[in-house]
Every structure is written in C-alpha cells, then in structure tokens.
Amino acid sequence: ITLSPVPGFRKWLESHVKMLHQSREKTELSLSLTELSDTLHPLFPDCTGPLEPLQAALNDLSWAGSPKGKMAEILRRPLLKLCARYLFQEKRRRLALDPVAHFHLQNGASIWRLNWLGDTSSNGLKRSFGIMTNYLYHLPHLSSNSVQYSMKERIALSKMVEELLHTK
C-alpha cells in the first residue's frame, strides 16, 4: 500500500467551478458543485452569487487547520467524492488525468482509499485540499490490473472508493 498525493485535483476542481460559473450548463458535476455551494452559504452570508460560497471555501484553506470544524465537516464528503470522480473518471487520452494515479494504475495498483486531510502542508492543501490516496499493490492482481488499465481503460477500485462514486 502506498500513500500518494493527488497533485492535479485542486486545479481540476477550480477549473470546473470557473467553467460552471461561466456556462451554467446542467451536468451531474455542476449540480454537485451547486448543491455544495448552497450548503456552504450559511457560513458565507455575504456571498451573493450561486457559486461564491464554494469559491470562498476553496480559496480560504483555514478550515483545514481545524478538521473537526463546521466547514471541514461540510466539505469532507463532497470533496472526497469529487476526488474519487477525478481519479476514476477524468481522462487524458483515455487514461487517468492525474499523473500519480496514472503511474500507479499502469503498474497494476488499485485505488484503495482516499484520506481526508492526509497532507495538511501548504503544498498538500494547494494541490489537493490535503487529500491523499492509498494505492494497493496486490501481487496476484498486478498483471491483470495493469492490462485492464492500459488496454481496456478500466481502473481497479476498492469497494470503499466505489461507494464514494455511487452515493449521494
């Protein structure tokens, strides 16, 4: 099992928030982001635009210093779900967009667990809001996982990560 960063997650998420702010297109992702922003609105009463509370929370990372605080608790599940989506669904040339995920997956690992605030260093927060990933290298499955990923674009996941992807 490794403990690895998710270096592209924050940049990916912020680009989608910006695109949604400009387009208002209704997709599963845009609805999730809008719902999260609505949930955050009581913590940012001065924000008037529909996505402003979310943008404020993503820009002010002080919530990471108090993991049991209200904002950290509100953000925990949605950001973990969005990170799972980023790792599993977001592709570049049909393979994982995230370079660290791509490295592990092409070598036969599976995405095993996402760790909330696993890296609260300034760099960890800047790159992934502190989320880190465990990749599992299970010897009997390395070869088949690698082939499934490289040839069939299938990513091996634990049940825990699958549940994140498929729950509301």
PDB file of C-alpha atoms in Angstrom:
ATOM      1  CA  ILE A   1       0.000   0.000   0.000  1.00  0.00           C
ATOM      2  CA  THR A   2       1.275   3.447  -0.884  1.00  0.00           C
ATOM      3  CA  LEU A   3       0.296   6.856   0.434  1.00  0.00           C
ATOM      4  CA  SER A   4       0.352   9.203  -2.531  1.00  0.00           C
ATOM      5  CA  PRO A   5      -0.572  12.789  -3.359  1.00  0.00           C
ATOM      6  CA  VAL A   6      -3.290  13.833  -5.808  1.00  0.00           C
ATOM      7  CA  PRO A   7      -1.431  16.737  -7.419  1.00  0.00           C
ATOM      8  CA  GLY A   8      -3.981  17.771 -10.042  1.00  0.00           C
ATOM      9  CA  PHE A   9      -7.195  17.632  -8.032  1.00  0.00           C
ATOM     10  CA  ARG A  10      -7.469  21.244  -6.859  1.00  0.00           C
ATOM     11  CA  LYS A  11      -6.580  22.676 -10.277  1.00  0.00           C
ATOM     12  CA  TRP A  12      -9.156  20.374 -11.923  1.00  0.00           C
ATOM     13  CA  LEU A  13     -11.886  21.283  -9.435  1.00  0.00           C
ATOM     14  CA  GLU A  14     -11.240  25.009  -9.610  1.00  0.00           C
ATOM     15  CA  SER A  15     -11.313  24.911 -13.418  1.00  0.00           C
ATOM     16  CA  HIS A  16     -14.731  23.208 -13.299  1.00  0.00           C
ATOM     17  CA  VAL A  17     -16.071  25.739 -10.809  1.00  0.00           C
ATOM     18  CA  LYS A  18     -14.868  28.521 -13.118  1.00  0.00           C
ATOM     19  CA  MET A  19     -16.416  26.855 -16.197  1.00  0.00           C
ATOM     20  CA  LEU A  20     -19.711  26.346 -14.365  1.00  0.00           C
ATOM     21  CA  HIS A  21     -19.676  29.971 -13.278  1.00  0.00           C
ATOM     22  CA  GLN A  22     -19.421  30.962 -16.945  1.00  0.00           C
ATOM     23  CA  SER A  23     -21.685  28.402 -18.639  1.00  0.00           C
ATOM     24  CA  ARG A  24     -24.436  27.321 -16.204  1.00  0.00           C
ATOM     25  CA  GLU A  25     -24.649  24.003 -18.068  1.00  0.00           C
ATOM     26  CA  LYS A  26     -26.565  21.359 -16.102  1.00  0.00           C
ATOM     27  CA  THR A  27     -24.427  18.253 -15.617  1.00  0.00           C
ATOM     28  CA  GLU A  28     -24.043  15.824 -12.735  1.00  0.00           C
ATOM     29  CA  LEU A  29     -20.855  17.632 -11.724  1.00  0.00           C
ATOM     30  CA  SER A  30     -22.383  21.106 -11.968  1.00  0.00           C
ATOM     31  CA  LEU A  31     -25.351  20.031  -9.837  1.00  0.00           C
ATOM     32  CA  SER A  32     -22.987  18.597  -7.187  1.00  0.00           C
ATOM     33  CA  LEU A  33     -20.959  21.810  -7.095  1.00  0.00           C
ATOM     34  CA  THR A  34     -24.073  23.998  -6.907  1.00  0.00           C
ATOM     35  CA  GLU A  35     -25.502  21.862  -4.097  1.00  0.00           C
ATOM     36  CA  LEU A  36     -22.226  22.085  -2.159  1.00  0.00           C
ATOM     37  CA  SER A  37     -22.148  25.853  -2.618  1.00  0.00           C
ATOM     38  CA  ASP A  38     -25.729  26.093  -1.318  1.00  0.00           C
ATOM     39  CA  THR A  39     -24.752  24.055   1.752  1.00  0.00           C
ATOM     40  CA  LEU A  40     -21.855  26.427   2.440  1.00  0.00           C
ATOM     41  CA  HIS A  41     -23.954  29.593   2.050  1.00  0.00           C
ATOM     42  CA  PRO A  42     -24.811  29.964   5.794  1.00  0.00           C
ATOM     43  CA  LEU A  43     -21.070  30.118   6.536  1.00  0.00           C
ATOM     44  CA  PHE A  44     -20.601  32.874   3.934  1.00  0.00           C
ATOM     45  CA  PRO A  45     -23.675  35.103   4.275  1.00  0.00           C
ATOM     46  CA  ASP A  46     -22.016  37.986   2.382  1.00  0.00           C
ATOM     47  CA  CYS A  47     -21.667  35.897  -0.773  1.00  0.00           C
ATOM     48  CA  THR A  48     -24.403  36.710  -3.262  1.00  0.00           C
ATOM     49  CA  GLY A  49     -23.613  34.639  -6.383  1.00  0.00           C
ATOM     50  CA  PRO A  50     -24.638  30.975  -6.555  1.00  0.00           C
ATOM     51  CA  LEU A  51     -21.062  29.662  -6.543  1.00  0.00           C
ATOM     52  CA  GLU A  52     -19.446  32.333  -4.371  1.00  0.00           C
ATOM     53  CA  PRO A  53     -19.680  30.357  -1.092  1.00  0.00           C
ATOM     54  CA  LEU A  54     -17.903  27.403  -2.712  1.00  0.00           C
ATOM     55  CA  GLN A  55     -15.226  29.644  -4.219  1.00  0.00           C
ATOM     56  CA  ALA A  56     -14.721  31.324  -0.843  1.00  0.00           C
ATOM     57  CA  ALA A  57     -14.315  27.977   0.927  1.00  0.00           C
ATOM     58  CA  LEU A  58     -11.866  26.701  -1.685  1.00  0.00           C
ATOM     59  CA  ASN A  59      -9.799  29.898  -1.520  1.00  0.00           C
ATOM     60  CA  ASP A  60      -9.649  30.142   2.277  1.00  0.00           C
ATOM     61  CA  LEU A  61      -7.988  26.957   3.463  1.00  0.00           C
ATOM     62  CA  SER A  62      -8.061  27.882   7.160  1.00  0.00           C
ATOM     63  CA  TRP A  63     -10.736  25.180   7.640  1.00  0.00           C
ATOM     64  CA  ALA A  64      -8.005  22.548   7.156  1.00  0.00           C
ATOM     65  CA  GLY A  65      -6.412  23.673  10.428  1.00  0.00           C
ATOM     66  CA  SER A  66      -9.459  22.545  12.379  1.00  0.00           C
ATOM     67  CA  PRO A  67     -10.521  19.190  10.893  1.00  0.00           C
ATOM     68  CA  LYS A  68     -13.440  18.930  13.335  1.00  0.00           C
ATOM     69  CA  GLY A  69     -14.688  22.418  12.477  1.00  0.00           C
ATOM     70  CA  LYS A  70     -18.028  23.004  10.777  1.00  0.00           C
ATOM     71  CA  MET A  71     -16.610  23.900   7.341  1.00  0.00           C
ATOM     72  CA  ALA A  72     -14.188  20.947   7.281  1.00  0.00           C
ATOM     73  CA  GLU A  73     -17.067  18.634   8.152  1.00  0.00           C
ATOM     74  CA  ILE A  74     -19.279  20.132   5.428  1.00  0.00           C
ATOM     75  CA  LEU A  75     -16.512  19.837   2.820  1.00  0.00           C
ATOM     76  CA  ARG A  76     -15.231  16.370   3.779  1.00  0.00           C
ATOM     77  CA  ARG A  77     -17.635  14.041   1.976  1.00  0.00           C
ATOM     78  CA  PRO A  78     -18.247  16.196  -1.126  1.00  0.00           C
ATOM     79  CA  LEU A  79     -14.527  16.796  -1.704  1.00  0.00           C
ATOM     80  CA  LEU A  80     -13.743  13.096  -1.219  1.00  0.00           C
ATOM     81  CA  LYS A  81     -16.498  12.213  -3.725  1.00  0.00           C
ATOM     82  CA  LEU A  82     -15.195  14.784  -6.199  1.00  0.00           C
ATOM     83  CA  CYS A  83     -11.657  13.485  -5.771  1.00  0.00           C
ATOM     84  CA  ALA A  84     -12.838   9.911  -6.389  1.00  0.00           C
ATOM     85  CA  ARG A  85     -14.544  11.132  -9.545  1.00  0.00           C
ATOM     86  CA  TYR A  86     -11.386  12.971 -10.612  1.00  0.00           C
ATOM     87  CA  LEU A  87      -9.221   9.872 -10.124  1.00  0.00           C
ATOM     88  CA  PHE A  88     -11.658   7.426 -11.714  1.00  0.00           C
ATOM     89  CA  GLN A  89     -13.466   9.332 -14.476  1.00  0.00           C
ATOM     90  CA  GLU A  90     -11.278  12.201 -15.628  1.00  0.00           C
ATOM     91  CA  LYS A  91      -9.075  11.099 -18.508  1.00  0.00           C
ATOM     92  CA  ARG A  92      -6.389  12.321 -20.835  1.00  0.00           C
ATOM     93  CA  ARG A  93      -6.028  10.169 -23.931  1.00  0.00           C
ATOM     94  CA  ARG A  94      -8.367   7.616 -22.310  1.00  0.00           C
ATOM     95  CA  LEU A  95      -6.087   7.154 -19.266  1.00  0.00           C
ATOM     96  CA  ALA A  96      -6.108   8.745 -15.800  1.00  0.00           C
ATOM     97  CA  LEU A  97      -5.653  12.505 -15.915  1.00  0.00           C
ATOM     98  CA  ASP A  98      -3.793  12.604 -12.605  1.00  0.00           C
ATOM     99  CA  PRO A  99      -0.104  11.757 -13.214  1.00  0.00           C
ATOM    100  CA  VAL A 100       0.397   9.967  -9.891  1.00  0.00           C
ATOM    101  CA  ALA A 101      -2.740   7.872 -10.405  1.00  0.00           C
ATOM    102  CA  HIS A 102      -1.615   7.043 -13.930  1.00  0.00           C
ATOM    103  CA  PHE A 103       1.777   5.873 -12.650  1.00  0.00           C
ATOM    104  CA  HIS A 104       0.290   3.539 -10.030  1.00  0.00           C
ATOM    105  CA  LEU A 105      -2.531   2.237 -12.225  1.00  0.00           C
ATOM    106  CA  GLN A 106      -0.253   1.385 -15.148  1.00  0.00           C
ATOM    107  CA  ASN A 107       1.861  -0.593 -12.684  1.00  0.00           C
ATOM    108  CA  GLY A 108      -1.125  -2.678 -11.604  1.00  0.00           C
ATOM    109  CA  ALA A 109      -2.287  -0.951  -8.438  1.00  0.00           C
ATOM    110  CA  SER A 110      -5.889  -0.296  -7.492  1.00  0.00           C
ATOM    111  CA  ILE A 111      -7.260   2.858  -5.904  1.00  0.00           C
ATOM    112  CA  TRP A 112      -7.814   1.622  -2.373  1.00  0.00           C
ATOM    113  CA  ARG A 113      -8.675   4.591  -0.137  1.00  0.00           C
ATOM    114  CA  LEU A 114      -8.887   8.374  -0.075  1.00  0.00           C
ATOM    115  CA  ASN A 115      -7.528  10.067   3.040  1.00  0.00           C
ATOM    116  CA  TRP A 116      -9.152  13.311   4.175  1.00  0.00           C
ATOM    117  CA  LEU A 117      -6.562  15.886   5.225  1.00  0.00           C
ATOM    118  CA  GLY A 118      -3.771  13.334   4.819  1.00  0.00           C
ATOM    119  CA  ASP A 119      -1.358  16.127   3.845  1.00  0.00           C
ATOM    120  CA  THR A 120      -2.068  19.450   5.539  1.00  0.00           C
ATOM    121  CA  SER A 121       1.207  21.001   4.465  1.00  0.00           C
ATOM    122  CA  SER A 122       0.810  24.178   2.416  1.00  0.00           C
ATOM    123  CA  ASN A 123       1.784  22.236  -0.713  1.00  0.00           C
ATOM    124  CA  GLY A 124      -0.689  19.422   0.042  1.00  0.00           C
ATOM    125  CA  LEU A 125      -3.512  21.904   0.538  1.00  0.00           C
ATOM    126  CA  LYS A 126      -2.535  23.849  -2.591  1.00  0.00           C
ATOM    127  CA  ARG A 127      -2.533  20.742  -4.789  1.00  0.00           C
ATOM    128  CA  SER A 128      -5.376  18.630  -3.418  1.00  0.00           C
ATOM    129  CA  PHE A 129      -7.028  20.297  -0.411  1.00  0.00           C
ATOM    130  CA  GLY A 130      -4.960  17.878   1.674  1.00  0.00           C
ATOM    131  CA  ILE A 131      -6.464  14.692   0.227  1.00  0.00           C
ATOM    132  CA  MET A 132      -4.101  11.772  -0.300  1.00  0.00           C
ATOM    133  CA  THR A 133      -4.690   8.364  -1.889  1.00  0.00           C
ATOM    134  CA  ASN A 134      -3.709   4.851  -0.934  1.00  0.00           C
ATOM    135  CA  TYR A 135      -2.924   2.590  -3.886  1.00  0.00           C
ATOM    136  CA  LEU A 136      -2.946  -1.136  -3.225  1.00  0.00           C
ATOM    137  CA  TYR A 137      -0.436  -3.379  -4.971  1.00  0.00           C
ATOM    138  CA  HIS A 138      -1.935  -6.844  -4.567  1.00  0.00           C
ATOM    139  CA  LEU A 139       0.571  -9.236  -6.142  1.00  0.00           C
ATOM    140  CA  PRO A 140      -1.891 -11.734  -7.673  1.00  0.00           C
ATOM    141  CA  HIS A 141      -3.736  -8.877  -9.457  1.00  0.00           C
ATOM    142  CA  LEU A 142      -0.857  -6.663 -10.638  1.00  0.00           C
ATOM    143  CA  SER A 143      -0.619  -8.033 -14.156  1.00  0.00           C
ATOM    144  CA  SER A 144      -4.359  -8.187 -14.831  1.00  0.00           C
ATOM    145  CA  ASN A 145      -4.950  -4.708 -13.328  1.00  0.00           C
ATOM    146  CA  SER A 146      -2.170  -3.287 -15.480  1.00  0.00           C
ATOM    147  CA  VAL A 147      -3.548  -4.881 -18.658  1.00  0.00           C
ATOM    148  CA  GLN A 148      -7.127  -3.841 -17.829  1.00  0.00           C
ATOM    149  CA  TYR A 149      -5.964  -0.260 -17.332  1.00  0.00           C
ATOM    150  CA  SER A 150      -3.613   0.015 -20.306  1.00  0.00           C
ATOM    151  CA  MET A 151      -5.630  -1.906 -22.885  1.00  0.00           C
ATOM    152  CA  LYS A 152      -9.243  -1.588 -21.761  1.00  0.00           C
ATOM    153  CA  GLU A 153      -9.095   1.686 -19.814  1.00  0.00           C
ATOM    154  CA  ARG A 154     -10.538   0.037 -16.699  1.00  0.00           C
ATOM    155  CA  ILE A 155      -9.455   1.231 -13.277  1.00  0.00           C
ATOM    156  CA  ALA A 156      -9.423  -1.161 -10.323  1.00  0.00           C
ATOM    157  CA  LEU A 157     -11.131   0.275  -7.230  1.00  0.00           C
ATOM    158  CA  SER A 158     -11.840  -0.855  -3.696  1.00  0.00           C
ATOM    159  CA  LYS A 159     -15.471  -1.107  -2.578  1.00  0.00           C
ATOM    160  CA  MET A 160     -14.841   1.921  -0.354  1.00  0.00           C
ATOM    161  CA  VAL A 161     -13.926   4.125  -3.338  1.00  0.00           C
ATOM    162  CA  GLU A 162     -16.741   2.653  -5.438  1.00  0.00           C
ATOM    163  CA  GLU A 163     -19.222   3.644  -2.727  1.00  0.00           C
ATOM    164  CA  LEU A 164     -17.900   7.211  -2.817  1.00  0.00           C
ATOM    165  CA  LEU A 165     -18.550   7.311  -6.552  1.00  0.00           C
ATOM    166  CA  HIS A 166     -22.077   5.946  -6.359  1.00  0.00           C
ATOM    167  CA  THR A 167     -23.618   7.531  -3.274  1.00  0.00           C
ATOM    168  CA  LYS A 168     -25.358  10.876  -2.941  1.00  0.00           C
TER     169      LYS A 168
END
